[in-house]
Short mmCIF file of C-alpha atoms and ligand atoms in Angstrom, two decimals:
data_model
loop_
_atom_site.label_atom_id
_atom_site.label_comp_id
_atom_site.label_asym_id
_atom_site.label_seq_id
_atom_site.Cartn_x
_atom_site.Cartn_y
_atom_site.Cartn_z
CA UNK A 15 84.75 -264.32 20.11
CA UNK A 16 81.28 -265.53 19.09
CA UNK A 17 81.15 -267.47 15.83
CA UNK A 18 78.00 -266.55 13.90
CA UNK A 19 76.12 -267.39 10.74
CA UNK A 20 73.82 -264.62 9.49
CA UNK A 21 70.69 -265.93 7.77
CA UNK A 22 69.15 -262.93 6.04
CA UNK A 23 67.20 -261.33 3.19
CA UNK A 24 69.14 -258.13 2.39
CA UNK A 25 67.29 -255.71 2.73
CA UNK A 26 68.66 -252.35 3.92
CA UNK A 27 68.64 -253.16 7.65
CA UNK A 28 70.03 -256.64 6.91
CA UNK A 29 72.88 -254.87 5.10
CA UNK A 30 73.62 -252.68 8.11
CA UNK A 31 73.47 -255.78 10.34
CA UNK A 32 75.97 -257.65 8.14
CA UNK A 33 78.38 -254.69 8.03
CA UNK A 34 78.07 -254.19 11.81
CA UNK A 35 78.92 -257.86 12.36
CA UNK A 36 81.92 -257.70 10.00
CA UNK A 37 83.13 -254.58 11.80
CA UNK A 38 82.90 -256.13 15.26
CA UNK A 39 85.95 -257.99 16.61
CA UNK A 40 83.69 -259.74 19.14
CA UNK A 41 82.09 -261.66 16.25
CA UNK A 42 83.51 -264.11 13.72
CA UNK A 43 81.20 -264.26 10.68
CA UNK A 44 81.55 -267.87 9.52
CA UNK A 45 78.97 -267.61 6.72
CA UNK A 46 76.07 -265.66 5.29
CA UNK A 47 72.99 -267.53 4.12
CA UNK A 48 70.12 -266.00 2.19
CA UNK A 49 66.39 -266.51 1.97
CA UNK A 50 63.54 -264.95 -0.01
CA UNK A 51 61.78 -262.18 1.90
CA UNK A 52 62.29 -258.47 1.42
CA UNK A 53 62.99 -259.23 -2.25
CA UNK A 54 63.44 -262.44 -4.25
CA UNK A 55 66.10 -265.01 -3.37
CA UNK A 56 68.11 -264.07 -6.49
CA UNK A 57 68.27 -260.49 -5.29
CA UNK A 58 68.94 -261.21 -1.60
CA UNK A 59 71.77 -263.52 -2.68
CA UNK A 60 73.25 -260.97 -5.09
CA UNK A 61 72.94 -258.31 -2.39
CA UNK A 62 74.74 -260.47 0.16
CA UNK A 63 77.62 -260.92 -2.29
CA UNK A 64 77.70 -257.19 -3.11
CA UNK A 65 77.93 -256.37 0.62
CA UNK A 66 80.78 -258.83 1.18
CA UNK A 67 82.58 -257.29 -1.81
CA UNK A 68 82.02 -253.79 -0.41
CA UNK A 69 83.53 -254.91 2.88
CA UNK A 70 86.48 -256.64 1.23
CA UNK A 71 85.30 -259.95 2.70
CA UNK A 72 84.76 -262.10 -0.37
CA UNK A 73 86.36 -264.88 1.71
CA UNK A 74 83.16 -265.32 3.79
CA UNK A 75 81.11 -268.16 2.24
CA UNK A 76 77.60 -267.25 1.14
CA UNK A 77 74.98 -269.91 0.42
CA UNK A 78 71.56 -269.35 -1.09
CA UNK A 79 68.63 -270.98 0.69
CA UNK A 80 64.88 -271.20 0.22
CA UNK A 81 63.28 -269.22 -2.57
CA UNK A 82 59.78 -269.29 -1.09
CA UNK A 83 57.98 -269.81 2.22
CA UNK A 84 57.27 -273.35 3.46
CA UNK A 85 53.55 -273.41 2.74
CA UNK A 86 52.02 -270.34 1.18
CA UNK A 87 53.71 -268.00 -1.28
CA UNK A 88 52.80 -264.44 -0.44
CA UNK A 89 51.59 -261.98 -3.01
CA UNK A 90 53.89 -259.15 -1.97
CA UNK A 91 57.42 -258.46 -0.83
CA UNK A 92 58.99 -255.44 0.88
CA UNK A 93 60.47 -253.68 -2.14
CA UNK A 94 58.46 -250.59 -1.22
CA UNK A 95 60.46 -250.44 2.03
CA UNK A 96 63.88 -251.46 0.66
CA UNK A 97 63.66 -250.39 -3.04
CA UNK A 98 63.32 -252.71 -6.02
CA UNK A 99 66.95 -253.82 -5.71
CA UNK A 100 66.53 -254.35 -1.95
CA UNK A 101 69.32 -251.94 -1.01
CA UNK A 102 67.83 -248.50 -1.48
CA UNK A 103 69.10 -248.17 -5.05
CA UNK A 104 72.66 -247.27 -3.93
CA UNK A 105 75.50 -248.30 -6.16
CA UNK A 106 77.52 -251.20 -4.81
CA UNK A 107 80.46 -253.09 -6.31
CA UNK A 108 79.77 -255.97 -8.64
CA UNK A 109 80.77 -259.12 -6.75
CA UNK A 110 83.64 -261.27 -7.93
CA UNK A 111 82.65 -264.16 -5.61
CA UNK A 112 79.79 -266.55 -6.29
CA UNK A 113 77.51 -268.35 -3.84
CA UNK A 114 78.98 -271.64 -2.63
CA UNK A 115 77.73 -274.79 -4.29
CA UNK A 116 75.70 -275.91 -1.27
CA UNK A 117 72.18 -275.09 -0.06
CA UNK A 118 72.05 -272.71 2.91
CA UNK A 119 70.48 -275.37 5.10
CA UNK A 120 73.28 -277.84 4.34
CA UNK A 121 75.96 -275.21 5.00
CA UNK A 122 74.42 -274.22 8.35
CA UNK A 123 74.17 -277.88 9.38
CA UNK A 124 77.79 -278.56 8.44
CA UNK A 125 79.17 -275.50 10.23
CA UNK A 126 77.02 -276.07 13.32
CA UNK A 127 78.55 -279.47 14.01
CA UNK A 128 82.08 -278.26 13.31
CA UNK A 129 82.28 -275.69 16.12
CA UNK A 130 79.95 -273.86 18.53
CA UNK A 131 77.89 -271.52 16.41
CA UNK A 132 75.25 -268.86 16.98
CA UNK A 133 72.70 -268.40 14.23
CA UNK A 134 71.51 -264.82 13.67
CA UNK A 135 68.26 -265.09 11.70
CA UNK A 136 67.03 -261.72 10.46
CA UNK A 137 64.80 -262.74 7.57
CA UNK A 138 61.78 -265.03 7.27
CA UNK A 139 62.54 -268.25 9.17
CA UNK A 140 62.16 -270.64 6.21
CA UNK A 141 65.78 -271.83 6.17
CA UNK A 142 65.82 -272.34 9.95
CA UNK A 143 62.57 -274.32 9.95
CA UNK A 144 63.90 -276.50 7.13
CA UNK A 145 67.14 -277.02 9.08
CA UNK A 146 65.10 -278.25 12.07
CA UNK A 147 63.18 -280.66 9.85
CA UNK A 148 66.09 -281.96 7.79
CA UNK A 149 69.01 -281.86 10.23
CA UNK A 150 67.59 -282.05 13.77
CA UNK A 151 70.86 -283.33 15.24
CA UNK A 152 72.87 -280.49 13.71
CA UNK A 153 70.19 -277.98 14.74
CA UNK A 154 70.48 -279.24 18.31
CA UNK A 155 74.19 -278.35 18.22
CA UNK A 156 73.47 -274.67 17.52
CA UNK A 157 74.50 -272.81 20.65
CA UNK A 158 71.95 -270.06 20.35
CA UNK A 159 69.67 -268.52 17.77
CA UNK A 160 68.99 -264.80 17.75
CA UNK A 161 65.94 -263.88 15.68
CA UNK A 162 64.57 -260.58 14.46
CA UNK A 163 60.87 -261.22 14.06
CA UNK A 164 57.44 -260.95 15.57
CA UNK A 165 55.77 -258.25 17.59
CA UNK A 166 53.74 -257.78 20.72
CA UNK A 167 52.81 -254.25 19.71
CA UNK A 168 51.00 -254.67 16.39
CA UNK A 169 52.38 -255.21 12.93
CA UNK A 170 54.37 -253.34 10.30
CA UNK A 171 53.21 -255.23 7.20
CA UNK A 172 49.59 -255.73 8.29
CA UNK A 173 47.93 -254.28 11.38
CA UNK A 174 48.55 -257.65 13.08
CA UNK A 175 51.86 -258.95 11.78
CA UNK A 176 55.54 -258.13 11.61
CA UNK A 177 57.09 -258.76 8.18
CA UNK A 178 59.39 -261.76 8.89
CA UNK A 179 56.69 -263.65 10.83
CA UNK A 180 54.05 -262.73 8.23
CA UNK A 181 56.13 -263.84 5.24
CA UNK A 182 56.48 -267.41 6.58
CA UNK A 183 54.31 -267.95 9.67
CA UNK A 184 54.52 -271.74 9.53
CA UNK A 185 58.32 -271.51 9.67
CA UNK A 186 58.20 -268.97 12.51
CA UNK A 187 55.83 -271.21 14.45
CA UNK A 188 58.16 -274.20 13.98
CA UNK A 189 61.20 -272.24 15.18
CA UNK A 190 59.52 -270.48 18.12
CA UNK A 191 58.20 -273.82 19.43
CA UNK A 192 61.46 -275.72 18.81
CA UNK A 193 62.86 -275.48 22.33
CA UNK A 194 66.20 -274.22 20.91
CA UNK A 195 67.98 -271.61 23.05
CA UNK A 196 66.38 -268.64 21.36
CA UNK A 197 66.49 -264.88 21.75
CA UNK A 198 64.00 -262.78 19.79
CA UNK A 199 63.92 -259.08 19.11
CA UNK A 200 60.48 -258.14 17.86
CA UNK A 201 59.06 -254.75 17.01
CA UNK A 202 58.61 -254.06 20.75
CA UNK A 203 62.40 -253.70 20.91
CA UNK A 204 63.35 -252.68 17.38
CA UNK A 205 60.97 -249.73 17.31
CA UNK A 206 63.08 -248.34 20.15
CA UNK A 207 66.28 -248.90 18.14
CA UNK A 208 65.97 -245.92 15.81
CA UNK A 209 68.44 -243.61 14.13
CA UNK A 210 67.41 -240.02 13.49
CA UNK A 211 68.01 -238.27 10.18
CA UNK A 212 70.86 -236.34 11.81
CA UNK A 213 72.46 -239.58 13.04
CA UNK A 214 72.21 -241.06 9.54
CA UNK A 215 73.92 -237.97 8.11
CA UNK A 216 76.70 -238.27 10.71
CA UNK A 217 77.17 -241.92 9.73
CA UNK A 218 77.58 -240.73 6.16
CA UNK A 219 80.67 -238.74 7.12
CA UNK A 220 82.74 -241.54 8.62
CA UNK A 221 84.23 -243.07 5.48
CA UNK A 222 83.46 -245.07 2.37
CA UNK A 223 81.29 -247.72 4.00
CA UNK A 224 79.55 -245.24 6.28
CA UNK A 225 78.65 -243.24 3.17
CA UNK A 226 77.11 -246.30 1.52
CA UNK A 227 75.19 -247.14 4.73
CA UNK A 228 73.84 -243.58 4.92
CA UNK A 229 72.82 -243.76 1.26
CA UNK A 230 70.72 -246.85 1.95
CA UNK A 231 69.28 -245.45 5.18
CA UNK A 232 68.14 -242.24 3.45
CA UNK A 233 65.81 -244.44 1.40
CA UNK A 234 64.46 -245.94 4.66
CA UNK A 235 64.08 -242.50 6.23
CA UNK A 236 62.04 -241.28 3.26
CA UNK A 237 59.78 -244.32 3.54
CA UNK A 238 59.36 -243.83 7.31
CA UNK A 239 58.52 -240.17 6.77
CA UNK A 240 55.85 -241.05 4.22
CA UNK A 241 54.42 -243.43 6.86
CA UNK A 242 54.39 -240.61 9.41
CA UNK A 243 57.27 -241.97 11.51
CA UNK A 244 60.39 -240.11 12.53
CA UNK A 245 63.74 -241.87 12.27
CA UNK A 246 64.54 -245.31 10.92
CA UNK A 247 64.08 -248.49 12.97
CA UNK A 248 67.23 -250.61 12.87
CA UNK A 249 65.49 -253.97 13.22
CA UNK A 250 68.16 -256.42 12.08
CA UNK A 251 71.21 -254.53 13.42
CA UNK A 252 69.71 -254.83 16.91
CA UNK A 253 69.97 -258.64 16.69
CA UNK A 254 73.70 -258.33 15.94
CA UNK A 255 74.26 -255.54 18.46
CA UNK A 256 72.95 -257.60 21.36
CA UNK A 257 75.63 -260.19 20.65
CA UNK A 258 78.30 -257.48 20.61
CA UNK A 259 77.02 -255.92 23.84
CA UNK A 260 74.28 -257.82 25.69
CA UNK A 261 73.72 -254.87 28.02
CA UNK A 262 72.10 -252.92 25.15
CA UNK A 263 68.87 -254.95 25.36
CA UNK A 264 66.97 -255.95 28.49
CA UNK A 265 65.33 -259.33 27.93
CA UNK A 266 62.24 -260.88 29.48
CA UNK A 267 61.12 -264.49 29.27
CA UNK A 268 58.08 -265.35 27.16
CA UNK A 269 56.60 -267.99 24.87
CA UNK A 270 55.52 -267.02 21.35
CA UNK A 271 52.69 -268.50 19.33
CA UNK A 272 52.19 -267.64 15.68
CA UNK A 273 48.84 -267.25 13.96
CA UNK A 274 48.96 -269.44 10.84
CA UNK A 275 45.35 -269.00 9.72
CA UNK A 276 44.69 -267.36 6.38
CA UNK A 277 42.68 -264.42 7.73
CA UNK A 278 43.76 -260.86 8.52
CA UNK A 279 45.74 -261.95 11.60
CA UNK A 280 48.03 -264.27 9.59
CA UNK A 281 51.58 -263.97 10.95
CA UNK A 282 50.57 -262.27 14.19
CA UNK A 283 52.67 -263.34 17.17
CA UNK A 284 51.01 -263.86 20.52
CA UNK A 285 53.44 -263.09 23.32
CA UNK A 286 52.63 -265.37 26.24
CA UNK A 287 54.01 -264.50 29.68
CA UNK A 288 52.42 -267.42 31.57
CA UNK A 289 55.08 -268.51 34.09
CA UNK A 290 54.80 -272.19 33.14
CA UNK A 291 55.60 -271.63 29.45
CA UNK A 292 58.65 -269.38 29.32
CA UNK A 293 61.02 -270.64 26.62
CA UNK A 294 62.22 -267.55 24.75
CA UNK A 295 64.30 -264.51 25.74
CA UNK A 296 62.42 -261.56 24.29
CA UNK A 297 63.76 -258.03 23.80
CA UNK A 298 61.92 -255.56 26.02
CA UNK A 299 63.97 -252.42 26.60
CA UNK A 300 66.70 -250.99 24.36
CA UNK A 301 69.38 -248.54 25.45
CA UNK A 302 68.93 -246.42 22.32
CA UNK A 303 71.72 -243.86 22.86
CA UNK A 304 74.32 -246.58 23.42
CA UNK A 305 73.00 -248.63 20.48
CA UNK A 306 73.29 -245.60 18.17
CA UNK A 307 76.76 -244.87 19.53
CA UNK A 308 77.86 -248.46 18.87
CA UNK A 309 76.74 -248.26 15.24
CA UNK A 310 78.56 -244.97 14.75
CA UNK A 311 81.74 -246.22 16.43
CA UNK A 312 81.86 -249.46 14.43
CA UNK A 313 81.20 -247.82 11.05
CA UNK A 314 83.80 -245.16 11.87
CA UNK A 315 86.30 -247.93 12.64
CA UNK A 316 85.85 -249.23 9.11
CA UNK A 317 87.78 -246.18 7.95
CA UNK A 318 87.96 -245.26 4.31
CA UNK A 319 89.63 -248.35 2.93
CA UNK A 320 87.51 -251.20 4.12
CA UNK A 321 87.40 -253.27 7.24
CA UNK A 322 90.08 -253.67 9.85
CA UNK A 323 91.99 -256.92 9.91
C1 BDR B 13 61.99 -257.05 9.30
O1 BDR B 13 61.36 -257.09 8.03
C2 BDR B 13 62.27 -256.76 7.02
O2 BDR B 13 61.70 -255.88 6.10
C3 BDR B 13 63.49 -256.21 7.70
O3 BDR B 13 64.67 -256.54 6.99
C4 BDR B 13 63.47 -256.84 9.06
O4 BDR B 13 64.15 -258.07 9.07
C5 BDR B 13 61.35 -255.97 10.14
O5 BDR B 13 59.97 -256.25 10.31
CA1 CA B 14 65.61 -258.74 7.24
#
C-alpha cells in the first residue's frame, strides 16, 4: 500500500482525486493539505473538510497551508471553472472536524520523516516549495512526488500557461528543479483523461458519492461546453490514478523549466528532452478507456453508505 499526502486546492477535479484516493485500497491517505489556488485558502480548506465528511473519513488530518503564492499574488482565481464555492455549487455536508493546529508544511515534514510517503501535489506548488526551503532534510525523505501541473501543449488559463504553474511559477520552478524523484502529469496527459457527458451521468447512478461527483462534474461539463470542448478533463484524478495503476500512463523522461517573467508567457513550462538533462517522469500517453473504467469502478465500490473499510 502506498502512503500518500494529497496537497490540493479543491476544486472539482481535486475533489474527485481525493475521493478516488479514499476509495482505493492500494493507497493510504495519511493527510490532506490545502493551498490557495482554484479558490481562496479558506474555501479550499473548508472544501477539503466537507469532502472528508462526505466520505465518512473525518479521521484523516487536514492542515491548511499557504494562502498566497510565494512572490506575486495573482489577480484571478479559477472560480469560473469550479464555481464560487469551488465545488460546482453542489450541497455537501457541513464538516464536524476542524483543520489540525499545524501548518501544512509542518505536517508534511513530520509525516515524511515518520514513514515512506508519496506526496501528490495537485494544486499550485507553494506548499511544496516552502517545504523544500524550510525542511530540506524532511523533503529529501519524501519517496516520490506526483504533480499535476504544467503543459507542453499550450495553456488553459492563458495561451501559454497551465493553471497550477501559472498561479505560482516561482514555486513550480523551485520544485521542478529540486532533483526530487518527481512524476508530472501536465495538460499533454490530462487532456487525454476525459470523461464524456454520458460517462458522468453513469457515475451519477452508482450511489450517494457517485451522485455528488456527477453533480460537480456537470458544472465542469457546462464550462467545457462553453469553451467549445467536449467532455471534462480529469486533471487531478489522473495523478492519483497513476499511483493506483501505473500502466494507465506512459511516462517519458524530460526536464521542465518554468517561465517566471511577468509577461504573457508567465507560468509557461518548457519541456526539455535533451538527453543530458532528464530529471522528471512526464505523462505522455493515457489509456483513457481504462482510466474511465477505474473511476467508475472505484466510485461504484463506495456504494450508497460511504466508503468501504
Ligand atoms: C489544474 O488547475 C486547476 O484548476 C485544477 O484543479 C487542476 O489542478 C488544471 O490545470
Ligand atoms: Ca487542483
